[in-house]
XYZ file of C-alpha atoms in Angstrom:
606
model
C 0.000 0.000 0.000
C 2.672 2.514 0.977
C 3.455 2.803 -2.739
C -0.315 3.982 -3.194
C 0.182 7.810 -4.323
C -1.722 9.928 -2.079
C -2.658 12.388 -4.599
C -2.431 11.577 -8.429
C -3.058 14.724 -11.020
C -4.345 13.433 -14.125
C -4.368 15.724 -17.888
C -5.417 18.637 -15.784
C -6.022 21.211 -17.968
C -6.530 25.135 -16.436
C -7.949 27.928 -18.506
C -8.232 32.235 -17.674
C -10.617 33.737 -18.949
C -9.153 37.036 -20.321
C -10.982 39.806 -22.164
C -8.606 39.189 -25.451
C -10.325 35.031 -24.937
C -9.342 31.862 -22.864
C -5.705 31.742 -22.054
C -4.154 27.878 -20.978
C -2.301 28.063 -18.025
C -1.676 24.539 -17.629
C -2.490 22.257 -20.407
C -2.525 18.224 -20.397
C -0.145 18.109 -16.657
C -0.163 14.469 -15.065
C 2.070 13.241 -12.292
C 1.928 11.881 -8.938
C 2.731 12.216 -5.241
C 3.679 9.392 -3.020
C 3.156 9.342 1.207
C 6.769 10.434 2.522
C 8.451 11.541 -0.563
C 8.767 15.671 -1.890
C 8.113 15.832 -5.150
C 9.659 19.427 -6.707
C 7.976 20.790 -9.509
C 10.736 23.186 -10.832
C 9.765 25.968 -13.786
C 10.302 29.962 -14.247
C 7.455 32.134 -14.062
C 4.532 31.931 -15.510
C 5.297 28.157 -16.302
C 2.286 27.356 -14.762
C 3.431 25.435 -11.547
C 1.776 27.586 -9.359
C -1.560 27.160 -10.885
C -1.106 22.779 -10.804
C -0.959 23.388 -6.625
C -3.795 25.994 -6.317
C -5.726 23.497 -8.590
C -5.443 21.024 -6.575
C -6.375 22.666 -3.399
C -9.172 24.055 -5.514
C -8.044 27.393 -5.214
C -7.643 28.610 -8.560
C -11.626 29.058 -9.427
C -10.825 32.364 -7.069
C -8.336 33.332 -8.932
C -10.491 33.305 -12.442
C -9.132 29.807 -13.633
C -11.504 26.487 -14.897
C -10.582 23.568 -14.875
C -11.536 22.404 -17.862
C -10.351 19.011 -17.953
C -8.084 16.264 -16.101
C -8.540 14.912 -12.636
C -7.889 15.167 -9.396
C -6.958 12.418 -6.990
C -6.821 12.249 -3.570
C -6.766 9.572 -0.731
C -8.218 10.980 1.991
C -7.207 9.663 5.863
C -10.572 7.459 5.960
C -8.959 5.388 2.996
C -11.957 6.803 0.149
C -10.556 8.610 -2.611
C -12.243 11.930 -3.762
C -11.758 13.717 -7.126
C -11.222 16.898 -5.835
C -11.703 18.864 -9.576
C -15.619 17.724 -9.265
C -16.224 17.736 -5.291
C -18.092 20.923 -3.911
C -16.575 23.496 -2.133
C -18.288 22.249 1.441
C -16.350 18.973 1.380
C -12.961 21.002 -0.151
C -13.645 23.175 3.163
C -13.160 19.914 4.928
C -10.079 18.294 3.206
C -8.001 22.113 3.038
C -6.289 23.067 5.916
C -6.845 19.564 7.741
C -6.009 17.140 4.968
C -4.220 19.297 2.544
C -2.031 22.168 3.743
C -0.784 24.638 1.872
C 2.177 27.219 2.609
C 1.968 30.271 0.362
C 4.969 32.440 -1.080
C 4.078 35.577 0.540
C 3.945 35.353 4.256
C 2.580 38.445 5.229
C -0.294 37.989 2.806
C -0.962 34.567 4.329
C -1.750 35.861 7.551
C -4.040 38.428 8.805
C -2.380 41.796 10.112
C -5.903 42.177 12.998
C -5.476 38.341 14.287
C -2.957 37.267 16.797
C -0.443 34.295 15.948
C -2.116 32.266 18.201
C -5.738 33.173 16.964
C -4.484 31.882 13.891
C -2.684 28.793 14.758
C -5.706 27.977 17.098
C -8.433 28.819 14.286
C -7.553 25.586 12.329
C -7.650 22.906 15.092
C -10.897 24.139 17.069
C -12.825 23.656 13.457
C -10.781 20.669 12.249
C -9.857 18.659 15.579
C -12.672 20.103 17.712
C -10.520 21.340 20.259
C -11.322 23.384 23.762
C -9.079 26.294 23.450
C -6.547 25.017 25.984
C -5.831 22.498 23.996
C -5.476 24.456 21.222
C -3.362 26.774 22.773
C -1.118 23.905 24.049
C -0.886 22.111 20.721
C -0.181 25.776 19.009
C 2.660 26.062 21.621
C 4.277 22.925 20.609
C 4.007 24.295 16.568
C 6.077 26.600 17.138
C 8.594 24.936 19.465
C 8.900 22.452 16.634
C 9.439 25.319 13.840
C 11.992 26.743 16.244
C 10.404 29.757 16.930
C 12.197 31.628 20.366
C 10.073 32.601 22.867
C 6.645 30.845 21.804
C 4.159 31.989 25.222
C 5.298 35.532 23.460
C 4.888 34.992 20.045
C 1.458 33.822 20.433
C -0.049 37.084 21.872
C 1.928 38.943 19.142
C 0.706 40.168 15.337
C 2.303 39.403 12.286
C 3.782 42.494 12.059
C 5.550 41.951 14.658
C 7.569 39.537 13.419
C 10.296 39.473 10.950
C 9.746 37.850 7.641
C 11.862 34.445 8.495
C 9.484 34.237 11.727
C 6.086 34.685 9.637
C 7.167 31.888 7.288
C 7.601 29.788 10.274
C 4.528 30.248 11.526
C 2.735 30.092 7.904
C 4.561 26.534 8.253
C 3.149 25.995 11.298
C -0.242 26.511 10.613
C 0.457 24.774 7.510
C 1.511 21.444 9.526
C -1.294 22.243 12.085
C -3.388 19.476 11.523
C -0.815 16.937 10.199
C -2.075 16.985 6.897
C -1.827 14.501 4.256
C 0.165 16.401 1.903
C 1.457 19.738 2.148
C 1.592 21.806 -0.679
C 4.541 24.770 -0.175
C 4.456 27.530 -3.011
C 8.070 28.702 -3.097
C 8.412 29.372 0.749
C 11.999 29.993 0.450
C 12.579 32.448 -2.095
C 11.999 35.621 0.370
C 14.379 34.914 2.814
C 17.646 35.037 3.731
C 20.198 32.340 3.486
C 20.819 30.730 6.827
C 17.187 30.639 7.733
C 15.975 29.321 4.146
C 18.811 26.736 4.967
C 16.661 26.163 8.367
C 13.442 26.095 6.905
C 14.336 23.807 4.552
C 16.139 21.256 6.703
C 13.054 22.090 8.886
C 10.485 20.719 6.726
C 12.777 17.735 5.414
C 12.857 16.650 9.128
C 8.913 17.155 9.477
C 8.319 15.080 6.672
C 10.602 12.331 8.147
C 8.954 12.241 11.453
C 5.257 12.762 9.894
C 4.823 10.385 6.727
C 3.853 13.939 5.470
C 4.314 14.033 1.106
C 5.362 17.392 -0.136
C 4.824 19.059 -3.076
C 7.418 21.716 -2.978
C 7.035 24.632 -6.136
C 10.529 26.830 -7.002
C 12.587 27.804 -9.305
C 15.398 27.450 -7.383
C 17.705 24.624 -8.217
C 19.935 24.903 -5.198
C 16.765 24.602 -3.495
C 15.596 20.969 -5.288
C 19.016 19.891 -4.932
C 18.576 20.185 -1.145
C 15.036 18.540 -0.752
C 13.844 16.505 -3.986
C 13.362 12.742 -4.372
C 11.592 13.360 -7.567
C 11.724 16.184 -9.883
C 8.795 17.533 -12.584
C 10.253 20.435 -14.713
C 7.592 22.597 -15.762
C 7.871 24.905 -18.914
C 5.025 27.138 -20.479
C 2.315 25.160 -18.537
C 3.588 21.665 -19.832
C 5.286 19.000 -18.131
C 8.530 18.730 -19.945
C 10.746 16.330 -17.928
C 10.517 13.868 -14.810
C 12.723 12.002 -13.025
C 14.600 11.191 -9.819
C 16.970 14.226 -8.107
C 19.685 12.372 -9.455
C 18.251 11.679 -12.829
C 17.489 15.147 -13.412
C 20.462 16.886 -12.414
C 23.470 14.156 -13.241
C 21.390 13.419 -16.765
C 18.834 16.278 -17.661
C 17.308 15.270 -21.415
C 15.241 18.266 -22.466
C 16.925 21.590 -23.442
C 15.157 23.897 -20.913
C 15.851 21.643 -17.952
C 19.858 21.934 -19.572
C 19.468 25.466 -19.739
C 18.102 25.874 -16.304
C 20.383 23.877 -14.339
C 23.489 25.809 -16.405
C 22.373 29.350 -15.215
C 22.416 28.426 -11.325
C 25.603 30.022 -9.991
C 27.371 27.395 -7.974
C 29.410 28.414 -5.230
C 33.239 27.452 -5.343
C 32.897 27.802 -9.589
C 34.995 30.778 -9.330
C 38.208 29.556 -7.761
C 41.402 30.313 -8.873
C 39.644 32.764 -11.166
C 41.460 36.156 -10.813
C 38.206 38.262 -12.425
C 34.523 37.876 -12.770
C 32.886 36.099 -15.275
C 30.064 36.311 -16.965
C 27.477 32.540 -16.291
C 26.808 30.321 -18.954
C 23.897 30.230 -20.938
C 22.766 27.552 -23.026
C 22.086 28.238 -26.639
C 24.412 31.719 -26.369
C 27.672 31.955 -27.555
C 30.677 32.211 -24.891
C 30.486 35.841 -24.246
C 34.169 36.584 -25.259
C 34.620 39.294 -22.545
C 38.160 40.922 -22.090
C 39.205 40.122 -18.141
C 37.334 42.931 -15.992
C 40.589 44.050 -14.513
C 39.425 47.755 -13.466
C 41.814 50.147 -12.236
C 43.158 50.811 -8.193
C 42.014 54.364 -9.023
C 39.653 54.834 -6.078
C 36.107 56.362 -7.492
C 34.540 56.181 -3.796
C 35.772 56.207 -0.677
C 33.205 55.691 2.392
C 35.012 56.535 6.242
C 33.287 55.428 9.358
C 29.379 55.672 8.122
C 26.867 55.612 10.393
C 23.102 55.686 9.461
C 20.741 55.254 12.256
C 17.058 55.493 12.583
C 14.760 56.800 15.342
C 12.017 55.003 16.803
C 9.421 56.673 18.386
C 6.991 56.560 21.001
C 5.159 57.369 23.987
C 2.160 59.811 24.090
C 4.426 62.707 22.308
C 5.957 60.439 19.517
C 9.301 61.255 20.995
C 12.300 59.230 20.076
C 12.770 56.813 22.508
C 15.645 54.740 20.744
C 17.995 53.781 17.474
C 18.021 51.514 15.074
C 21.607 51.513 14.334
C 21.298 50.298 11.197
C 24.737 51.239 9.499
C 27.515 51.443 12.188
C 31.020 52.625 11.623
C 31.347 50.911 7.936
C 34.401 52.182 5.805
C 35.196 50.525 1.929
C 36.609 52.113 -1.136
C 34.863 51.141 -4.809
C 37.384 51.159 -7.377
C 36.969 52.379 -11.065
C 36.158 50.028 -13.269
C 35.508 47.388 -10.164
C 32.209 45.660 -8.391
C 32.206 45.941 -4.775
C 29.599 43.351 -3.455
C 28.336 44.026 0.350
C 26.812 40.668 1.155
C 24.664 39.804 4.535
C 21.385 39.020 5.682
C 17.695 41.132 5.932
C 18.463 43.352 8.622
C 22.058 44.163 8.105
C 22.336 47.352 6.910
C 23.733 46.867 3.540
C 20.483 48.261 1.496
C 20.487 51.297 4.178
C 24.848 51.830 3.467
C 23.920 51.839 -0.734
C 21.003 54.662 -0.238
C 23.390 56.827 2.530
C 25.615 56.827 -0.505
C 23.293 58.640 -2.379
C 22.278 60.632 0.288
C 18.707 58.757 -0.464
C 18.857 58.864 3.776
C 20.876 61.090 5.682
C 23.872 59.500 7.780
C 24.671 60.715 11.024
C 28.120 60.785 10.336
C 31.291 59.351 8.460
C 32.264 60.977 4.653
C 31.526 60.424 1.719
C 33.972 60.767 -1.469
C 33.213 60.574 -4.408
C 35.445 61.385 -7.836
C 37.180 63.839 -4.742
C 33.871 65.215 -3.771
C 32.419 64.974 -0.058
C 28.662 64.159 -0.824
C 27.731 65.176 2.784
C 28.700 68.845 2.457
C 27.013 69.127 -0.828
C 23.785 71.220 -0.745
C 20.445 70.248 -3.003
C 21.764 71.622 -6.568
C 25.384 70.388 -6.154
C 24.324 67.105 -4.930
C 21.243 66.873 -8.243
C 24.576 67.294 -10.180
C 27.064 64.773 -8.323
C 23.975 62.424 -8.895
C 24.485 62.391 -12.429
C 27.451 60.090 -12.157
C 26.010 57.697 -9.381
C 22.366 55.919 -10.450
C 20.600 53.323 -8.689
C 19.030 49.967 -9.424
C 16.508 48.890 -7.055
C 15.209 45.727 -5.881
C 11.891 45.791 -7.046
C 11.363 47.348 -10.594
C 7.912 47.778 -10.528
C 7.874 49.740 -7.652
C 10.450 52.004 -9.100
C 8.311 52.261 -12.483
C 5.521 55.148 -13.046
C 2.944 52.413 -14.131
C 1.028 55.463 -16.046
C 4.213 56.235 -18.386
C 5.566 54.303 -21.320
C 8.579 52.860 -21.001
C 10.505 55.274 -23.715
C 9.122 58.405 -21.568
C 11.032 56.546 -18.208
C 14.408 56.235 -20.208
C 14.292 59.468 -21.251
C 13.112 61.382 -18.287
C 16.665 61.715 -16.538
C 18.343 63.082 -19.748
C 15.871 65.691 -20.151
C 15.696 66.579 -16.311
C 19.662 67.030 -16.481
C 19.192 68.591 -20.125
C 21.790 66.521 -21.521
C 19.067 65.896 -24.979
C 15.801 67.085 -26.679
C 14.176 65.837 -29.742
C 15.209 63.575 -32.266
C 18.439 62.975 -30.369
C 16.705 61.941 -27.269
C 14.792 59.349 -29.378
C 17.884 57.786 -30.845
C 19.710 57.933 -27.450
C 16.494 55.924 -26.095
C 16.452 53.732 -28.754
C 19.982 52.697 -28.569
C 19.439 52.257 -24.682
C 17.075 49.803 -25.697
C 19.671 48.022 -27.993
C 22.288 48.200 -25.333
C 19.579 45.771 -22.928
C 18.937 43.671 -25.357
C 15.428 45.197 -25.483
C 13.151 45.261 -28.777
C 12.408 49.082 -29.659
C 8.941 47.661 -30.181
C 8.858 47.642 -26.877
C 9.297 51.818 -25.802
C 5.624 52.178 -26.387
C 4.592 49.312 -24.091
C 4.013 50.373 -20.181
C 5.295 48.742 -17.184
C 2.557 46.260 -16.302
C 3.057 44.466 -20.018
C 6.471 43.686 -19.337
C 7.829 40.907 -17.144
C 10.088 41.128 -14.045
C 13.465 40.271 -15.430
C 12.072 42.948 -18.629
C 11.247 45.223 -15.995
C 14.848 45.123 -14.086
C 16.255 45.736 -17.844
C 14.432 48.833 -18.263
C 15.671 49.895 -15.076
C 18.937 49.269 -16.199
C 18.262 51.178 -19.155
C 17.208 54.310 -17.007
C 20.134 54.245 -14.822
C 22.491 54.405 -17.824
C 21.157 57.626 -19.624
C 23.138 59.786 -17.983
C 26.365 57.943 -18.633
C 27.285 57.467 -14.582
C 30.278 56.153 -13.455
C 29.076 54.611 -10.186
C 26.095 52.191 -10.002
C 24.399 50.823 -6.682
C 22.597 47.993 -7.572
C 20.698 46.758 -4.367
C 19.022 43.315 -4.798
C 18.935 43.588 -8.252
C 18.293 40.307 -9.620
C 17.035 38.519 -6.414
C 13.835 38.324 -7.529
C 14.131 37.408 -10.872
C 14.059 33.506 -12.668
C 17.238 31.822 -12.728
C 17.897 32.243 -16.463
C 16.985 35.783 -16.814
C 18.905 36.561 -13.545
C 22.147 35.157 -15.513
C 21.091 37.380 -18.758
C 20.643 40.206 -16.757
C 24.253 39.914 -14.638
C 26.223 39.213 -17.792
C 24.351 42.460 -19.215
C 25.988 43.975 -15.982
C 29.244 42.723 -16.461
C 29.414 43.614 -20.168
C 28.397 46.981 -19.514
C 31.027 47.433 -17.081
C 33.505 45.833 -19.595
C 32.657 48.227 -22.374
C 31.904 51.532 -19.934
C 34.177 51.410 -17.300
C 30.916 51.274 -14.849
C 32.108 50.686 -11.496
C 29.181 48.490 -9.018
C 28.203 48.751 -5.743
C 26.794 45.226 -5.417
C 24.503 44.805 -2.782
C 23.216 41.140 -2.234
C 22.424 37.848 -0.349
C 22.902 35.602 -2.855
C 26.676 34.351 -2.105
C 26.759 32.283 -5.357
C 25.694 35.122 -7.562
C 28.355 37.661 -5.178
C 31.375 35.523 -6.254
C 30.187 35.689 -10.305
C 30.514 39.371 -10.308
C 33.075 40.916 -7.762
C 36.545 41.986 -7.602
C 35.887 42.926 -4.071
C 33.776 41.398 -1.166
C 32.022 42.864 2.522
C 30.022 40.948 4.777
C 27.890 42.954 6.837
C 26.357 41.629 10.039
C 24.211 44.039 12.427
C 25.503 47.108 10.863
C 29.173 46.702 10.583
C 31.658 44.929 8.033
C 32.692 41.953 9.639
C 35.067 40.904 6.991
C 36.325 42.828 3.638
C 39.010 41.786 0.713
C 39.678 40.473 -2.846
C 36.797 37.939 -3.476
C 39.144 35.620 -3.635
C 40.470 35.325 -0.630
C 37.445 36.602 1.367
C 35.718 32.983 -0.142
C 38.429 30.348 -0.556
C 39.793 31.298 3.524
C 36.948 33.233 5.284
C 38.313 34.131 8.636
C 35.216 35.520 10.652
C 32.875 33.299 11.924
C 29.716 34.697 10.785
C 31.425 34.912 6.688
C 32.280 31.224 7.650
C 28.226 30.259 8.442
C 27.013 32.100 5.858
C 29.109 30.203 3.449
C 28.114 27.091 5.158
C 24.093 27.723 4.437
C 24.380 28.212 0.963
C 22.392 25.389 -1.141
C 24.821 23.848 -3.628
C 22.896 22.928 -6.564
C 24.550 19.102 -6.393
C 21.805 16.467 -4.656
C 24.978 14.761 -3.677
C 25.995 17.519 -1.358
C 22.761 17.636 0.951
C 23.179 19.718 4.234
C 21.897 18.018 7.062
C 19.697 20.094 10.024
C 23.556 19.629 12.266
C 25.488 21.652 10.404
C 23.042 24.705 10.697
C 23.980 26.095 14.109
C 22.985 29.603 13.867
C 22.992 32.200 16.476
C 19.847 34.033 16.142
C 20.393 37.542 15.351
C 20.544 40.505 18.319
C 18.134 43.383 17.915
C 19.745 46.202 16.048
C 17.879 48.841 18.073
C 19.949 50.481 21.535
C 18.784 53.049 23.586
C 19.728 56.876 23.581
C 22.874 56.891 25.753
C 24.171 53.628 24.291
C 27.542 54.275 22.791
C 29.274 51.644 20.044
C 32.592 50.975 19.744
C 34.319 52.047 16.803
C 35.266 49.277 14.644
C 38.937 47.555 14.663
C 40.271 45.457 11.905
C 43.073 43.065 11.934
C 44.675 42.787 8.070
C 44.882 38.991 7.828
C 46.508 39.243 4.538
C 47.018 42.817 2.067
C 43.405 44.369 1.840
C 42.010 41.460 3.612
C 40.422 42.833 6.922
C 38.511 41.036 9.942
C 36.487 42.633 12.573
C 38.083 42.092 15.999
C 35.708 44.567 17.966
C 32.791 41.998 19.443
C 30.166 41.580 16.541
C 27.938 39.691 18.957
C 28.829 36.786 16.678
């Protein structure tokens, strides 16, 4: 019996109805999920593995999909099987949430802001398991002992907000695993967080599965991620099933092209050794870029001393400050010309807040700031509009940064005309060779922002912070939320730029595999300060601090033969970055382990 699937998706067939007609998000998908095993079904987006889970749980009539053919199978705990495409939404209340559970990608949507945690984690089990609320409450505690949540009596009486983004996933997972369901669905719940507590979420729900029986159905497009937690694989392209297979299968022997191309874009960590520049990834069906070494120069375009950023927080009846968030303390690097700098850490570190002091995007309290031999701090509003001309920035999320009401031409052009630099004709052809130079169709400059997808998006965005011809870039998180593939079209874009131009990058990310791609130089941040700094090389191949050291250690290697287990994840969790009024820092000391390769030595708390 145990090799009875527990749910079995048959032909299943999903259509949207749009206003232009019926669009096929999944067409003609079978495969099958067995008690105790994760399957992974692996695609980019918009391949239509999102929409095979929400079908399943019967979600996806909310979201304006039919399905219009295929079926559904699933063994329920009593031993009947149900097709759940044809069973009616009382029963489907029934088998989701107690039978099925589901973890969604978005935490903070997944929970309601006006609810407690506990509320929540209670809400399930008094309708499922008719329980008294003490025994809810008990059975809630022991949730979120088992997710490793700190402090669980406390967490229970707070509200999502209150919780940082690693913690909501936890308890998402925790409701999730509430009612020991059959089969737990998870909808990428890895790809917003940080390293080390992805790498504990993930050996997390491999050890849950273990202990449970549980089957998974885990949904990414993250192949460091499958590596980790596959047994089988089902690689999902354009809503069709184009390959299956074992972990092994898949990754030692992929057949089809896309699942080729997909597994050569993942960065691997430890590729890059003995490699003296950055190069640009591989990409199936592209010729070897034939890029010239990104040497650089040691002319210093930026020199940062002793920044510190820090926010107030306010309260009380007056809205007084009451404390700090020191959120950049005492950090000092130099960018070179022609060079990528990458500041690497965790949420919470500091490193997005040290890119927009830079620009002066928020005020430090002190340090300076040189730029081309220009202190940014002193600078007043004209002079610093001008000094902006040569430093752009890329941010994380290009939609946000996009005026959805403009077309895309008007956004490219926009800075040149607000620094004057073209009019006319000229500012057309300067637009449309921006488009050339990202590999974007000119078809495309009448098309607006919500037409485009993400990786198109971060191009245009690219696009805008080149029209003025700068000379410094601070990219912050600027491909962490795009597909694997497009994520390695849009770095080597970076890297070719900076080849041709001269561009020199602030590179702020927490994707260590993606870090050692594109930098000459390397800073790990932890709670504020740079805990380590050098060449890449020798900041990787010999990390001397102990918190570079664990974060190198959580990194998924896209190899299934190089599985972490839940033992070698021995984080501390992270001290609060906030300190009263009269709480005074040290200043940070370095020890120079080897030339222009610095350590902290002042306590990190780490």
């Amino acid at each position: 019996m145990l090799d009875q699937p527990i749910a079995q998706i048959k032909g299943l067939r999903v259509e949207f109805q749009t206003k232009d007609g019926p669009v096929v998000g999944v067409q003609d998908v079978s495969f099958d999920v067995k008690p105790g095993e994760t399957v992974c079904i692996v695609g980019e987006s918009g391949s239509g593995k999102s929409v095979s889970s929400l079908s399943l749980m019967r979600l996806v009539e909310f979201g304006g999909g039919d399905i219009t053919s295929g079926q559904l199978l699933f063994d329920r705990r009593d031993g009947s099987s149900v097709d759940l495409g044809d069973t009616d939404q009382s029963l489907m209340k029934q088998i989701r949430g107690n039978e099925i559970g589901m973890i969604f990608q978005e935490p903070m949507t997944a929970l309601n802001p006006v609810f407690t945690v506990g509320r929540q984690l209670t809400e399930g089990l008094r309708i499922h398991k008719n329980m008294t609320a003490a025994e809810a409450e008990t059975r809630a505690l022991e949730l979120l002992r088992q997710v490793r949540i700190p402090e669980p009596e406390r967490r229970l009486k707070q509200y999502p907000h209150e919780l940082s983004g690693g913690m909501r996933q936890r308890v998402v997972i925790a409701m999730a695993l509430a009612c020991e369901p059959r089969l737990l669905i998870a909808d990428e719940p890895t790809t917003a967080l940080d390293v080390t507590i992805q790498a504990e979420i993930l050996a997390l729900m491999d050890r849950l599965k273990r202990e449970t029986g549980t089957a998974v159905m885990f949904i990414t497009h993250d192949m460091a991620v499958v590596a980790q937690m596959a047994d089988r694989v089902v690689v999902m392209y354009r809503g069709n099933k184009v390959e299956e297979g074992t972990v092994q299968e898949i990754f030692d022997d992929p057949q089809h092209d896309y699942t080729k191309s997909l597994l050569a874009a993942v960065p691997k960590l430890g590729e890059m050794q003995g490699k003296a520049y950055p190069e640009p990834m591989k990409l199936m069906g592209v010729e070897d870029q034939k890029l010239d070494p990104i040497k650089g120069s040691d002319e210093v375009i930026l020199d940062v001393k002793n920044l510190t950023t820090r926010f107030p927080v306010k309260g009380g009846l007056l809205r007084r400050t009451v404390a700090n968030v020191h959120a950049v303390e005492d950090v000092s690097f130099q960018v070179f010309k022609g060079q990528t700098l990458s500041l690497v850490g965790e949420s919470g570190c500091g490193k997005s807040s040290a890119g927009r002091s830079i620009l002066r995007l928020v005020e430090p309290q002190s340090g300076t700031i040189t730029f081309q031999g220009q202190d940014i701090l002193s600078l007043n509003q004209s002079a610093l509009h001008k000094a902006r001309q040569d430093m752009q920035m890329i941010f994380q999320d290009p939609f946000a940064s996009l005026n959805p009401q403009m077309q895309l031409m008007d956004q490219v052009a926009e800075p040149m005309l607000n620094y004057g630099l073209a009019s006319g004709s000229e500012l057309q052809d300067r637009v449309a060779s921006l488009f050339d130079r990202v590999q974007l169709p000119r078809s495309f400059m009448r098309r607006f922002p919500h037409e485009m997808s993400g990786g198109q998006r971060q191009r245009i965005a690219i696009a805008r912070a080149l029209a003025l011809n700068p000379k410094l870039i601070v990219a912050d998180e600027a491909v962490s939320a795009l597909d694997v593939s497009v994520q390695a079209q849009v770095l080597n874009l970076m890297m070719e730029l900076q080849s041709e131009l001269g561009l020199s990058f602030l590179f702020i990310s927490h994707d260590m595999a993606v870090v050692e791609r594109v930098s000459h130089q390397v800073g790990v941040m932890y709670l504020g300060r740079i805990v380590e700094i050098g060449p890449r090389a020798r900041v990787f191949e010999n990390p001397q601090h102990a918190y570079t050291q664990a974060l190198m250690k959580a990194v998924p290697i896209a190899d299934p033969n190089q599985r972490k287990s839940e033992k070698d994840l021995n984080f501390k969790p992270i001290p609060s970055p906030i300190h009263d009024l009269n709480y005074n820092p040290e200043p940070s000391q370095y020890m120079e382990v080897a030339p222009g390769h610095l350590v902290l030595m002042t306590d990190s708390g780490y």
